[in-house]
Amino acid sequence: MLEREGISASVVNVRFLKPMDEALMAELAAGHRAVVVIEEGVTTGGFGSQLLERIERNRQNGPRVRVMGIPDQFFEHGKREILLEQAGLTTERIVLNAKELLTKGSVYAG
């Protein structure tokens, strides 16, 4: 969807948080002007938080980062697709957040 609008994107599948892939974090921080992190879990303490912490710790003039994931609240059990939609993790919302990040910036998606 982004490519149709002339926006180049990389997709990285971070399979685990520990041990943290420092080379990947450095590449993301240095090689992109914007990073959208999509987490199928609570964002607190996740990959997005660790990426932001690394950028700050190293005083890098890093990319704009937006973290999307499950809010830190109770969710009913249900089908994965329905729960992801309730959390705003649909393709459409992800694309919208990526486009907003490129124009406006911000850290956490609403």
PDB file of N, CA and C in Angstrom:
ATOM      1  N   MET A   1       0.814  -1.197   0.000  1.00  0.00           N
ATOM      2  CA  MET A   1       0.000   0.000   0.000  1.00  0.00           C
ATOM      3  C   MET A   1       0.861   1.266   0.000  1.00  0.00           C
ATOM      4  N   LEU A   2       1.920   1.264   0.789  1.00  0.00           N
ATOM      5  CA  LEU A   2       2.787   2.443   0.834  1.00  0.00           C
ATOM      6  C   LEU A   2       3.530   2.632  -0.478  1.00  0.00           C
ATOM      7  N   GLU A   3       3.935   1.523  -1.078  1.00  0.00           N
ATOM      8  CA  GLU A   3       4.710   1.591  -2.319  1.00  0.00           C
ATOM      9  C   GLU A   3       3.925   2.291  -3.423  1.00  0.00           C
ATOM     10  N   ARG A   4       2.607   2.072  -3.458  1.00  0.00           N
ATOM     11  CA  ARG A   4       1.769   2.730  -4.462  1.00  0.00           C
ATOM     12  C   ARG A   4       1.797   4.247  -4.325  1.00  0.00           C
ATOM     13  N   GLU A   5       2.136   4.721  -3.138  1.00  0.00           N
ATOM     14  CA  GLU A   5       2.195   6.159  -2.886  1.00  0.00           C
ATOM     15  C   GLU A   5       3.626   6.676  -2.901  1.00  0.00           C
ATOM     16  N   GLY A   6       4.550   5.846  -3.384  1.00  0.00           N
ATOM     17  CA  GLY A   6       5.938   6.271  -3.506  1.00  0.00           C
ATOM     18  C   GLY A   6       6.717   6.244  -2.209  1.00  0.00           C
ATOM     19  N   ILE A   7       6.228   5.493  -1.234  1.00  0.00           N
ATOM     20  CA  ILE A   7       6.902   5.402   0.061  1.00  0.00           C
ATOM     21  C   ILE A   7       7.604   4.051   0.144  1.00  0.00           C
ATOM     22  N   SER A   8       8.921   4.090   0.317  1.00  0.00           N
ATOM     23  CA  SER A   8       9.718   2.878   0.437  1.00  0.00           C
ATOM     24  C   SER A   8       9.709   2.417   1.892  1.00  0.00           C
ATOM     25  N   ALA A   9       9.508   1.127   2.111  1.00  0.00           N
ATOM     26  CA  ALA A   9       9.447   0.608   3.477  1.00  0.00           C
ATOM     27  C   ALA A   9      10.248  -0.682   3.595  1.00  0.00           C
ATOM     28  N   SER A  10      10.834  -0.883   4.768  1.00  0.00           N
ATOM     29  CA  SER A  10      11.499  -2.136   5.110  1.00  0.00           C
ATOM     30  C   SER A  10      10.625  -2.846   6.130  1.00  0.00           C
ATOM     31  N   VAL A  11      10.599  -4.161   6.090  1.00  0.00           N
ATOM     32  CA  VAL A  11       9.866  -4.940   7.080  1.00  0.00           C
ATOM     33  C   VAL A  11      10.866  -5.838   7.786  1.00  0.00           C
ATOM     34  N   VAL A  12      10.874  -5.761   9.110  1.00  0.00           N
ATOM     35  CA  VAL A  12      11.789  -6.558   9.921  1.00  0.00           C
ATOM     36  C   VAL A  12      10.954  -7.366  10.905  1.00  0.00           C
ATOM     37  N   ASN A  13      11.160  -8.671  10.948  1.00  0.00           N
ATOM     38  CA  ASN A  13      10.464  -9.529  11.889  1.00  0.00           C
ATOM     39  C   ASN A  13      11.394  -9.792  13.068  1.00  0.00           C
ATOM     40  N   VAL A  14      11.121  -9.132  14.178  1.00  0.00           N
ATOM     41  CA  VAL A  14      11.920  -9.324  15.393  1.00  0.00           C
ATOM     42  C   VAL A  14      11.274 -10.471  16.158  1.00  0.00           C
ATOM     43  N   ARG A  15      11.914 -11.613  16.136  1.00  0.00           N
ATOM     44  CA  ARG A  15      11.300 -12.812  16.699  1.00  0.00           C
ATOM     45  C   ARG A  15      11.420 -12.894  18.220  1.00  0.00           C
ATOM     46  N   PHE A  16      12.395 -12.193  18.789  1.00  0.00           N
ATOM     47  CA  PHE A  16      12.574 -12.235  20.236  1.00  0.00           C
ATOM     48  C   PHE A  16      13.248 -10.951  20.687  1.00  0.00           C
ATOM     49  N   LEU A  17      13.064 -10.624  21.969  1.00  0.00           N
ATOM     50  CA  LEU A  17      13.658  -9.406  22.520  1.00  0.00           C
ATOM     51  C   LEU A  17      14.988  -9.648  23.201  1.00  0.00           C
ATOM     52  N   LYS A  18      15.192 -10.859  23.703  1.00  0.00           N
ATOM     53  CA  LYS A  18      16.434 -11.136  24.410  1.00  0.00           C
ATOM     54  C   LYS A  18      17.059 -12.389  23.841  1.00  0.00           C
ATOM     55  N   PRO A  19      18.302 -12.355  23.514  1.00  0.00           N
ATOM     56  CA  PRO A  19      19.156 -11.165  23.580  1.00  0.00           C
ATOM     57  C   PRO A  19      18.789 -10.183  22.468  1.00  0.00           C
ATOM     58  N   MET A  20      18.877  -8.899  22.779  1.00  0.00           N
ATOM     59  CA  MET A  20      18.535  -7.863  21.821  1.00  0.00           C
ATOM     60  C   MET A  20      19.561  -7.835  20.698  1.00  0.00           C
ATOM     61  N   ASP A  21      19.094  -7.725  19.493  1.00  0.00           N
ATOM     62  CA  ASP A  21      19.956  -7.658  18.316  1.00  0.00           C
ATOM     63  C   ASP A  21      20.447  -6.217  18.169  1.00  0.00           C
ATOM     64  N   GLU A  22      21.581  -5.916  18.781  1.00  0.00           N
ATOM     65  CA  GLU A  22      22.110  -4.544  18.781  1.00  0.00           C
ATOM     66  C   GLU A  22      22.459  -4.059  17.378  1.00  0.00           C
ATOM     67  N   ALA A  23      22.938  -4.963  16.525  1.00  0.00           N
ATOM     68  CA  ALA A  23      23.267  -4.564  15.150  1.00  0.00           C
ATOM     69  C   ALA A  23      22.009  -4.133  14.405  1.00  0.00           C
ATOM     70  N   LEU A  24      20.926  -4.853  14.604  1.00  0.00           N
ATOM     71  CA  LEU A  24      19.658  -4.489  13.978  1.00  0.00           C
ATOM     72  C   LEU A  24      19.170  -3.143  14.503  1.00  0.00           C
ATOM     73  N   MET A  25      19.266  -2.949  15.809  1.00  0.00           N
ATOM     74  CA  MET A  25      18.826  -1.674  16.397  1.00  0.00           C
ATOM     75  C   MET A  25      19.645  -0.523  15.836  1.00  0.00           C
ATOM     76  N   ALA A  26      20.949  -0.711  15.706  1.00  0.00           N
ATOM     77  CA  ALA A  26      21.804   0.344  15.155  1.00  0.00           C
ATOM     78  C   ALA A  26      21.437   0.630  13.706  1.00  0.00           C
ATOM     79  N   GLU A  27      21.164  -0.426  12.944  1.00  0.00           N
ATOM     80  CA  GLU A  27      20.782  -0.253  11.535  1.00  0.00           C
ATOM     81  C   GLU A  27      19.464   0.506  11.413  1.00  0.00           C
ATOM     82  N   LEU A  28      18.495   0.156  12.240  1.00  0.00           N
ATOM     83  CA  LEU A  28      17.210   0.855  12.200  1.00  0.00           C
ATOM     84  C   LEU A  28      17.365   2.318  12.589  1.00  0.00           C
ATOM     85  N   ALA A  29      18.171   2.563  13.612  1.00  0.00           N
ATOM     86  CA  ALA A  29      18.356   3.933  14.091  1.00  0.00           C
ATOM     87  C   ALA A  29      19.101   4.796  13.082  1.00  0.00           C
ATOM     88  N   ALA A  30      20.057   4.212  12.379  1.00  0.00           N
ATOM     89  CA  ALA A  30      20.883   4.999  11.459  1.00  0.00           C
ATOM     90  C   ALA A  30      20.362   4.999  10.028  1.00  0.00           C
ATOM     91  N   GLY A  31      19.678   3.947   9.637  1.00  0.00           N
ATOM     92  CA  GLY A  31      19.348   3.785   8.230  1.00  0.00           C
ATOM     93  C   GLY A  31      17.955   4.190   7.805  1.00  0.00           C
ATOM     94  N   HIS A  32      17.161   4.730   8.720  1.00  0.00           N
ATOM     95  CA  HIS A  32      15.792   5.093   8.385  1.00  0.00           C
ATOM     96  C   HIS A  32      15.443   6.448   8.998  1.00  0.00           C
ATOM     97  N   ARG A  33      14.628   7.209   8.309  1.00  0.00           N
ATOM     98  CA  ARG A  33      14.203   8.494   8.887  1.00  0.00           C
ATOM     99  C   ARG A  33      12.934   8.339   9.710  1.00  0.00           C
ATOM    100  N   ALA A  34      12.249   7.209   9.545  1.00  0.00           N
ATOM    101  CA  ALA A  34      11.054   6.925  10.335  1.00  0.00           C
ATOM    102  C   ALA A  34      10.939   5.420  10.531  1.00  0.00           C
ATOM    103  N   VAL A  35      10.503   5.024  11.729  1.00  0.00           N
ATOM    104  CA  VAL A  35      10.321   3.607  12.045  1.00  0.00           C
ATOM    105  C   VAL A  35       8.963   3.450  12.718  1.00  0.00           C
ATOM    106  N   VAL A  36       8.138   2.565  12.176  1.00  0.00           N
ATOM    107  CA  VAL A  36       6.875   2.204  12.813  1.00  0.00           C
ATOM    108  C   VAL A  36       7.065   0.809  13.386  1.00  0.00           C
ATOM    109  N   VAL A  37       6.897   0.692  14.686  1.00  0.00           N
ATOM    110  CA  VAL A  37       7.027  -0.601  15.359  1.00  0.00           C
ATOM    111  C   VAL A  37       5.617  -1.123  15.618  1.00  0.00           C
ATOM    112  N   ILE A  38       5.321  -2.325  15.143  1.00  0.00           N
ATOM    113  CA  ILE A  38       4.024  -2.945  15.359  1.00  0.00           C
ATOM    114  C   ILE A  38       4.245  -4.152  16.246  1.00  0.00           C
ATOM    115  N   GLU A  39       3.638  -4.118  17.423  1.00  0.00           N
ATOM    116  CA  GLU A  39       3.821  -5.202  18.380  1.00  0.00           C
ATOM    117  C   GLU A  39       2.487  -5.869  18.655  1.00  0.00           C
ATOM    118  N   GLU A  40       2.459  -7.192  18.609  1.00  0.00           N
ATOM    119  CA  GLU A  40       1.249  -7.937  18.953  1.00  0.00           C
ATOM    120  C   GLU A  40       1.255  -8.253  20.443  1.00  0.00           C
ATOM    121  N   GLY A  41       1.657  -7.312  21.213  1.00  0.00           N
ATOM    122  CA  GLY A  41       1.685  -7.428  22.656  1.00  0.00           C
ATOM    123  C   GLY A  41       1.653  -6.028  23.237  1.00  0.00           C
ATOM    124  N   VAL A  42       1.691  -5.949  24.548  1.00  0.00           N
ATOM    125  CA  VAL A  42       1.705  -4.653  25.217  1.00  0.00           C
ATOM    126  C   VAL A  42       2.993  -3.931  24.846  1.00  0.00           C
ATOM    127  N   THR A  43       2.878  -2.654  24.521  1.00  0.00           N
ATOM    128  CA  THR A  43       4.042  -1.908  24.047  1.00  0.00           C
ATOM    129  C   THR A  43       5.043  -1.612  25.153  1.00  0.00           C
ATOM    130  N   THR A  44       4.577  -1.519  26.389  1.00  0.00           N
ATOM    131  CA  THR A  44       5.473  -1.217  27.496  1.00  0.00           C
ATOM    132  C   THR A  44       6.536  -2.299  27.618  1.00  0.00           C
ATOM    133  N   GLY A  45       7.801  -1.902  27.502  1.00  0.00           N
ATOM    134  CA  GLY A  45       8.906  -2.844  27.625  1.00  0.00           C
ATOM    135  C   GLY A  45       9.163  -3.672  26.384  1.00  0.00           C
ATOM    136  N   GLY A  46       8.492  -3.360  25.303  1.00  0.00           N
ATOM    137  CA  GLY A  46       8.656  -4.120  24.075  1.00  0.00           C
ATOM    138  C   GLY A  46       9.792  -3.597  23.211  1.00  0.00           C
ATOM    139  N   PHE A  47       9.813  -4.044  21.971  1.00  0.00           N
ATOM    140  CA  PHE A  47      10.880  -3.662  21.050  1.00  0.00           C
ATOM    141  C   PHE A  47      10.908  -2.155  20.823  1.00  0.00           C
ATOM    142  N   GLY A  48       9.743  -1.551  20.642  1.00  0.00           N
ATOM    143  CA  GLY A  48       9.688  -0.106  20.413  1.00  0.00           C
ATOM    144  C   GLY A  48      10.284   0.676  21.565  1.00  0.00           C
ATOM    145  N   SER A  49       9.954   0.284  22.784  1.00  0.00           N
ATOM    146  CA  SER A  49      10.521   0.941  23.966  1.00  0.00           C
ATOM    147  C   SER A  49      12.032   0.789  23.992  1.00  0.00           C
ATOM    148  N   GLN A  50      12.510  -0.396  23.666  1.00  0.00           N
ATOM    149  CA  GLN A  50      13.950  -0.631  23.684  1.00  0.00           C
ATOM    150  C   GLN A  50      14.659   0.145  22.577  1.00  0.00           C
ATOM    151  N   LEU A  51      14.026   0.265  21.408  1.00  0.00           N
ATOM    152  CA  LEU A  51      14.616   1.047  20.325  1.00  0.00           C
ATOM    153  C   LEU A  51      14.722   2.515  20.722  1.00  0.00           C
ATOM    154  N   LEU A  52      13.647   3.065  21.279  1.00  0.00           N
ATOM    155  CA  LEU A  52      13.671   4.459  21.724  1.00  0.00           C
ATOM    156  C   LEU A  52      14.731   4.676  22.804  1.00  0.00           C
ATOM    157  N   GLU A  53      14.832   3.734  23.733  1.00  0.00           N
ATOM    158  CA  GLU A  53      15.834   3.830  24.800  1.00  0.00           C
ATOM    159  C   GLU A  53      17.246   3.807  24.221  1.00  0.00           C
ATOM    160  N   ARG A  54      17.485   2.946  23.241  1.00  0.00           N
ATOM    161  CA  ARG A  54      18.815   2.866  22.624  1.00  0.00           C
ATOM    162  C   ARG A  54      19.168   4.169  21.923  1.00  0.00           C
ATOM    163  N   ILE A  55      18.222   4.725  21.180  1.00  0.00           N
ATOM    164  CA  ILE A  55      18.471   5.991  20.483  1.00  0.00           C
ATOM    165  C   ILE A  55      18.824   7.074  21.494  1.00  0.00           C
ATOM    166  N   GLU A  56      18.067   7.137  22.579  1.00  0.00           N
ATOM    167  CA  GLU A  56      18.327   8.153  23.613  1.00  0.00           C
ATOM    168  C   GLU A  56      19.657   7.892  24.313  1.00  0.00           C
ATOM    169  N   ARG A  57      19.919   6.645  24.665  1.00  0.00           N
ATOM    170  CA  ARG A  57      21.146   6.297  25.387  1.00  0.00           C
ATOM    171  C   ARG A  57      22.386   6.653  24.578  1.00  0.00           C
ATOM    172  N   ASN A  58      22.324   6.444  23.281  1.00  0.00           N
ATOM    173  CA  ASN A  58      23.469   6.722  22.420  1.00  0.00           C
ATOM    174  C   ASN A  58      23.459   8.133  21.859  1.00  0.00           C
ATOM    175  N   ARG A  59      22.499   8.911  22.298  1.00  0.00           N
ATOM    176  CA  ARG A  59      22.382  10.311  21.860  1.00  0.00           C
ATOM    177  C   ARG A  59      22.396  10.413  20.339  1.00  0.00           C
ATOM    178  N   GLN A  60      21.757   9.459  19.708  1.00  0.00           N
ATOM    179  CA  GLN A  60      21.699   9.458  18.253  1.00  0.00           C
ATOM    180  C   GLN A  60      20.633  10.436  17.771  1.00  0.00           C
ATOM    181  N   ASN A  61      20.903  11.070  16.662  1.00  0.00           N
ATOM    182  CA  ASN A  61      19.883  11.849  15.989  1.00  0.00           C
ATOM    183  C   ASN A  61      19.107  10.854  15.138  1.00  0.00           C
ATOM    184  N   GLY A  62      18.334  10.035  15.810  1.00  0.00           N
ATOM    185  CA  GLY A  62      17.713   8.897  15.162  1.00  0.00           C
ATOM    186  C   GLY A  62      16.439   9.228  14.425  1.00  0.00           C
ATOM    187  N   PRO A  63      15.792   8.188  13.950  1.00  0.00           N
ATOM    188  CA  PRO A  63      14.563   8.362  13.184  1.00  0.00           C
ATOM    189  C   PRO A  63      13.397   8.730  14.096  1.00  0.00           C
ATOM    190  N   ARG A  64      12.354   9.245  13.490  1.00  0.00           N
ATOM    191  CA  ARG A  64      11.101   9.391  14.223  1.00  0.00           C
ATOM    192  C   ARG A  64      10.558   7.983  14.414  1.00  0.00           C
ATOM    193  N   VAL A  65      10.023   7.726  15.581  1.00  0.00           N
ATOM    194  CA  VAL A  65       9.544   6.380  15.902  1.00  0.00           C
ATOM    195  C   VAL A  65       8.093   6.460  16.352  1.00  0.00           C
ATOM    196  N   ARG A  66       7.295   5.559  15.836  1.00  0.00           N
ATOM    197  CA  ARG A  66       5.924   5.411  16.324  1.00  0.00           C
ATOM    198  C   ARG A  66       5.746   3.956  16.709  1.00  0.00           C
ATOM    199  N   VAL A  67       5.236   3.735  17.913  1.00  0.00           N
ATOM    200  CA  VAL A  67       5.041   2.381  18.429  1.00  0.00           C
ATOM    201  C   VAL A  67       3.542   2.085  18.457  1.00  0.00           C
ATOM    202  N   MET A  68       3.165   1.013  17.797  1.00  0.00           N
ATOM    203  CA  MET A  68       1.774   0.572  17.799  1.00  0.00           C
ATOM    204  C   MET A  68       1.722  -0.808  18.438  1.00  0.00           C
ATOM    205  N   GLY A  69       0.735  -1.014  19.288  1.00  0.00           N
ATOM    206  CA  GLY A  69       0.604  -2.315  19.922  1.00  0.00           C
ATOM    207  C   GLY A  69      -0.643  -2.371  20.764  1.00  0.00           C
ATOM    208  N   ILE A  70      -0.663  -3.313  21.650  1.00  0.00           N
ATOM    209  CA  ILE A  70      -1.814  -3.522  22.513  1.00  0.00           C
ATOM    210  C   ILE A  70      -1.726  -2.553  23.691  1.00  0.00           C
ATOM    211  N   PRO A  71      -2.798  -1.789  23.945  1.00  0.00           N
ATOM    212  CA  PRO A  71      -2.786  -0.897  25.109  1.00  0.00           C
ATOM    213  C   PRO A  71      -2.675  -1.710  26.399  1.00  0.00           C
ATOM    214  N   ASP A  72      -2.134  -1.105  27.417  1.00  0.00           N
ATOM    215  CA  ASP A  72      -1.964  -1.772  28.709  1.00  0.00           C
ATOM    216  C   ASP A  72      -3.299  -1.757  29.452  1.00  0.00           C
ATOM    217  N   GLN A  73      -4.203  -2.564  28.959  1.00  0.00           N
ATOM    218  CA  GLN A  73      -5.532  -2.664  29.564  1.00  0.00           C
ATOM    219  C   GLN A  73      -6.072  -4.061  29.303  1.00  0.00           C
ATOM    220  N   PHE A  74      -7.162  -4.401  29.961  1.00  0.00           N
ATOM    221  CA  PHE A  74      -7.746  -5.726  29.796  1.00  0.00           C
ATOM    222  C   PHE A  74      -8.441  -5.830  28.444  1.00  0.00           C
ATOM    223  N   PHE A  75      -8.194  -6.909  27.736  1.00  0.00           N
ATOM    224  CA  PHE A  75      -8.884  -7.211  26.487  1.00  0.00           C
ATOM    225  C   PHE A  75      -9.642  -8.518  26.666  1.00  0.00           C
ATOM    226  N   GLU A  76     -10.859  -8.571  26.168  1.00  0.00           N
ATOM    227  CA  GLU A  76     -11.617  -9.818  26.167  1.00  0.00           C
ATOM    228  C   GLU A  76     -10.901 -10.827  25.273  1.00  0.00           C
ATOM    229  N   HIS A  77     -11.112 -12.084  25.554  1.00  0.00           N
ATOM    230  CA  HIS A  77     -10.584 -13.126  24.678  1.00  0.00           C
ATOM    231  C   HIS A  77     -11.427 -13.163  23.419  1.00  0.00           C
ATOM    232  N   GLY A  78     -10.802 -13.518  22.313  1.00  0.00           N
ATOM    233  CA  GLY A  78     -11.549 -13.596  21.067  1.00  0.00           C
ATOM    234  C   GLY A  78     -10.643 -13.952  19.917  1.00  0.00           C
ATOM    235  N   LYS A  79     -11.203 -13.884  18.733  1.00  0.00           N
ATOM    236  CA  LYS A  79     -10.427 -14.178  17.532  1.00  0.00           C
ATOM    237  C   LYS A  79      -9.343 -13.131  17.346  1.00  0.00           C
ATOM    238  N   ARG A  80      -8.201 -13.589  16.894  1.00  0.00           N
ATOM    239  CA  ARG A  80      -7.029 -12.718  16.715  1.00  0.00           C
ATOM    240  C   ARG A  80      -7.361 -11.505  15.866  1.00  0.00           C
ATOM    241  N   GLU A  81      -8.033 -11.706  14.751  1.00  0.00           N
ATOM    242  CA  GLU A  81      -8.340 -10.609  13.838  1.00  0.00           C
ATOM    243  C   GLU A  81      -9.186  -9.534  14.518  1.00  0.00           C
ATOM    244  N   ILE A  82     -10.145  -9.953  15.326  1.00  0.00           N
ATOM    245  CA  ILE A  82     -11.014  -9.000  16.020  1.00  0.00           C
ATOM    246  C   ILE A  82     -10.220  -8.229  17.065  1.00  0.00           C
ATOM    247  N   LEU A  83      -9.383  -8.918  17.811  1.00  0.00           N
ATOM    248  CA  LEU A  83      -8.584  -8.257  18.843  1.00  0.00           C
ATOM    249  C   LEU A  83      -7.591  -7.272  18.235  1.00  0.00           C
ATOM    250  N   LEU A  84      -6.969  -7.647  17.118  1.00  0.00           N
ATOM    251  CA  LEU A  84      -6.043  -6.725  16.454  1.00  0.00           C
ATOM    252  C   LEU A  84      -6.779  -5.488  15.951  1.00  0.00           C
ATOM    253  N   GLU A  85      -7.982  -5.684  15.436  1.00  0.00           N
ATOM    254  CA  GLU A  85      -8.777  -4.542  14.981  1.00  0.00           C
ATOM    255  C   GLU A  85      -9.122  -3.624  16.152  1.00  0.00           C
ATOM    256  N   GLN A  86      -9.509  -4.200  17.284  1.00  0.00           N
ATOM    257  CA  GLN A  86      -9.832  -3.401  18.466  1.00  0.00           C
ATOM    258  C   GLN A  86      -8.626  -2.604  18.947  1.00  0.00           C
ATOM    259  N   ALA A  87      -7.432  -3.139  18.749  1.00  0.00           N
ATOM    260  CA  ALA A  87      -6.204  -2.457  19.173  1.00  0.00           C
ATOM    261  C   ALA A  87      -5.691  -1.492  18.110  1.00  0.00           C
ATOM    262  N   GLY A  88      -6.378  -1.407  16.974  1.00  0.00           N
ATOM    263  CA  GLY A  88      -5.937  -0.502  15.911  1.00  0.00           C
ATOM    264  C   GLY A  88      -4.802  -1.050  15.077  1.00  0.00           C
ATOM    265  N   LEU A  89      -4.630  -2.357  15.071  1.00  0.00           N
ATOM    266  CA  LEU A  89      -3.524  -2.972  14.340  1.00  0.00           C
ATOM    267  C   LEU A  89      -3.998  -3.581  13.021  1.00  0.00           C
ATOM    268  N   THR A  90      -4.749  -2.801  12.266  1.00  0.00           N
ATOM    269  CA  THR A  90      -5.177  -3.215  10.936  1.00  0.00           C
ATOM    270  C   THR A  90      -4.203  -2.647   9.912  1.00  0.00           C
ATOM    271  N   THR A  91      -4.210  -3.224   8.735  1.00  0.00           N
ATOM    272  CA  THR A  91      -3.337  -2.725   7.668  1.00  0.00           C
ATOM    273  C   THR A  91      -3.588  -1.244   7.422  1.00  0.00           C
ATOM    274  N   GLU A  92      -4.846  -0.865   7.374  1.00  0.00           N
ATOM    275  CA  GLU A  92      -5.197   0.526   7.094  1.00  0.00           C
ATOM    276  C   GLU A  92      -4.644   1.472   8.158  1.00  0.00           C
ATOM    277  N   ARG A  93      -4.792   1.098   9.440  1.00  0.00           N
ATOM    278  CA  ARG A  93      -4.299   1.954  10.532  1.00  0.00           C
ATOM    279  C   ARG A  93      -2.778   2.019  10.542  1.00  0.00           C
ATOM    280  N   ILE A  94      -2.129   0.914  10.227  1.00  0.00           N
ATOM    281  CA  ILE A  94      -0.666   0.898  10.183  1.00  0.00           C
ATOM    282  C   ILE A  94      -0.174   1.818   9.077  1.00  0.00           C
ATOM    283  N   VAL A  95      -0.790   1.736   7.898  1.00  0.00           N
ATOM    284  CA  VAL A  95      -0.415   2.610   6.782  1.00  0.00           C
ATOM    285  C   VAL A  95      -0.670   4.065   7.149  1.00  0.00           C
ATOM    286  N   LEU A  96      -1.818   4.361   7.736  1.00  0.00           N
ATOM    287  CA  LEU A  96      -2.136   5.730   8.150  1.00  0.00           C
ATOM    288  C   LEU A  96      -1.097   6.251   9.137  1.00  0.00           C
ATOM    289  N   ASN A  97      -0.722   5.439  10.105  1.00  0.00           N
ATOM    290  CA  ASN A  97       0.282   5.848  11.092  1.00  0.00           C
ATOM    291  C   ASN A  97       1.636   6.078  10.446  1.00  0.00           C
ATOM    292  N   ALA A  98       2.007   5.240   9.495  1.00  0.00           N
ATOM    293  CA  ALA A  98       3.291   5.425   8.806  1.00  0.00           C
ATOM    294  C   ALA A  98       3.297   6.742   8.042  1.00  0.00           C
ATOM    295  N   LYS A  99       2.219   7.033   7.337  1.00  0.00           N
ATOM    296  CA  LYS A  99       2.142   8.277   6.574  1.00  0.00           C
ATOM    297  C   LYS A  99       2.149   9.497   7.497  1.00  0.00           C
ATOM    298  N   GLU A 100       1.419   9.419   8.612  1.00  0.00           N
ATOM    299  CA  GLU A 100       1.418  10.526   9.574  1.00  0.00           C
ATOM    300  C   GLU A 100       2.803  10.739  10.167  1.00  0.00           C
ATOM    301  N   LEU A 101       3.483   9.661  10.461  1.00  0.00           N
ATOM    302  CA  LEU A 101       4.818   9.761  11.045  1.00  0.00           C
ATOM    303  C   LEU A 101       5.772  10.480  10.103  1.00  0.00           C
ATOM    304  N   LEU A 102       5.661  10.187   8.823  1.00  0.00           N
ATOM    305  CA  LEU A 102       6.537  10.826   7.843  1.00  0.00           C
ATOM    306  C   LEU A 102       6.257  12.319   7.712  1.00  0.00           C
ATOM    307  N   THR A 103       5.029  12.735   7.987  1.00  0.00           N
ATOM    308  CA  THR A 103       4.690  14.154   7.838  1.00  0.00           C
ATOM    309  C   THR A 103       4.667  14.906   9.155  1.00  0.00           C
ATOM    310  N   LYS A 104       4.190  14.264  10.221  1.00  0.00           N
ATOM    311  CA  LYS A 104       4.013  14.968  11.496  1.00  0.00           C
ATOM    312  C   LYS A 104       4.990  14.526  12.570  1.00  0.00           C
ATOM    313  N   GLY A 105       5.268  13.254  12.608  1.00  0.00           N
ATOM    314  CA  GLY A 105       6.100  12.709  13.666  1.00  0.00           C
ATOM    315  C   GLY A 105       5.284  12.417  14.906  1.00  0.00           C
ATOM    316  N   SER A 106       5.872  11.796  15.867  1.00  0.00           N
ATOM    317  CA  SER A 106       5.372  11.495  17.199  1.00  0.00           C
ATOM    318  C   SER A 106       5.912  10.146  17.601  1.00  0.00           C
ATOM    319  N   VAL A 107       5.709   9.820  18.851  1.00  0.00           N
ATOM    320  CA  VAL A 107       6.284   8.583  19.348  1.00  0.00           C
ATOM    321  C   VAL A 107       5.244   7.477  19.450  1.00  0.00           C
ATOM    322  N   TYR A 108       4.167   7.699  20.179  1.00  0.00           N
ATOM    323  CA  TYR A 108       3.180   6.642  20.382  1.00  0.00           C
ATOM    324  C   TYR A 108       1.911   6.925  19.612  1.00  0.00           C
ATOM    325  N   ALA A 109       1.379   5.909  18.972  1.00  0.00           N
ATOM    326  CA  ALA A 109       0.129   6.046  18.226  1.00  0.00           C
ATOM    327  C   ALA A 109      -1.027   6.149  19.205  1.00  0.00           C
ATOM    328  N   GLY A 110      -2.018   6.874  18.802  1.00  0.00           N
ATOM    329  CA  GLY A 110      -3.195   7.047  19.652  1.00  0.00           C
ATOM    330  C   GLY A 110      -4.214   5.977  19.463  1.00  0.00           C
TER     331      GLY A 110
END
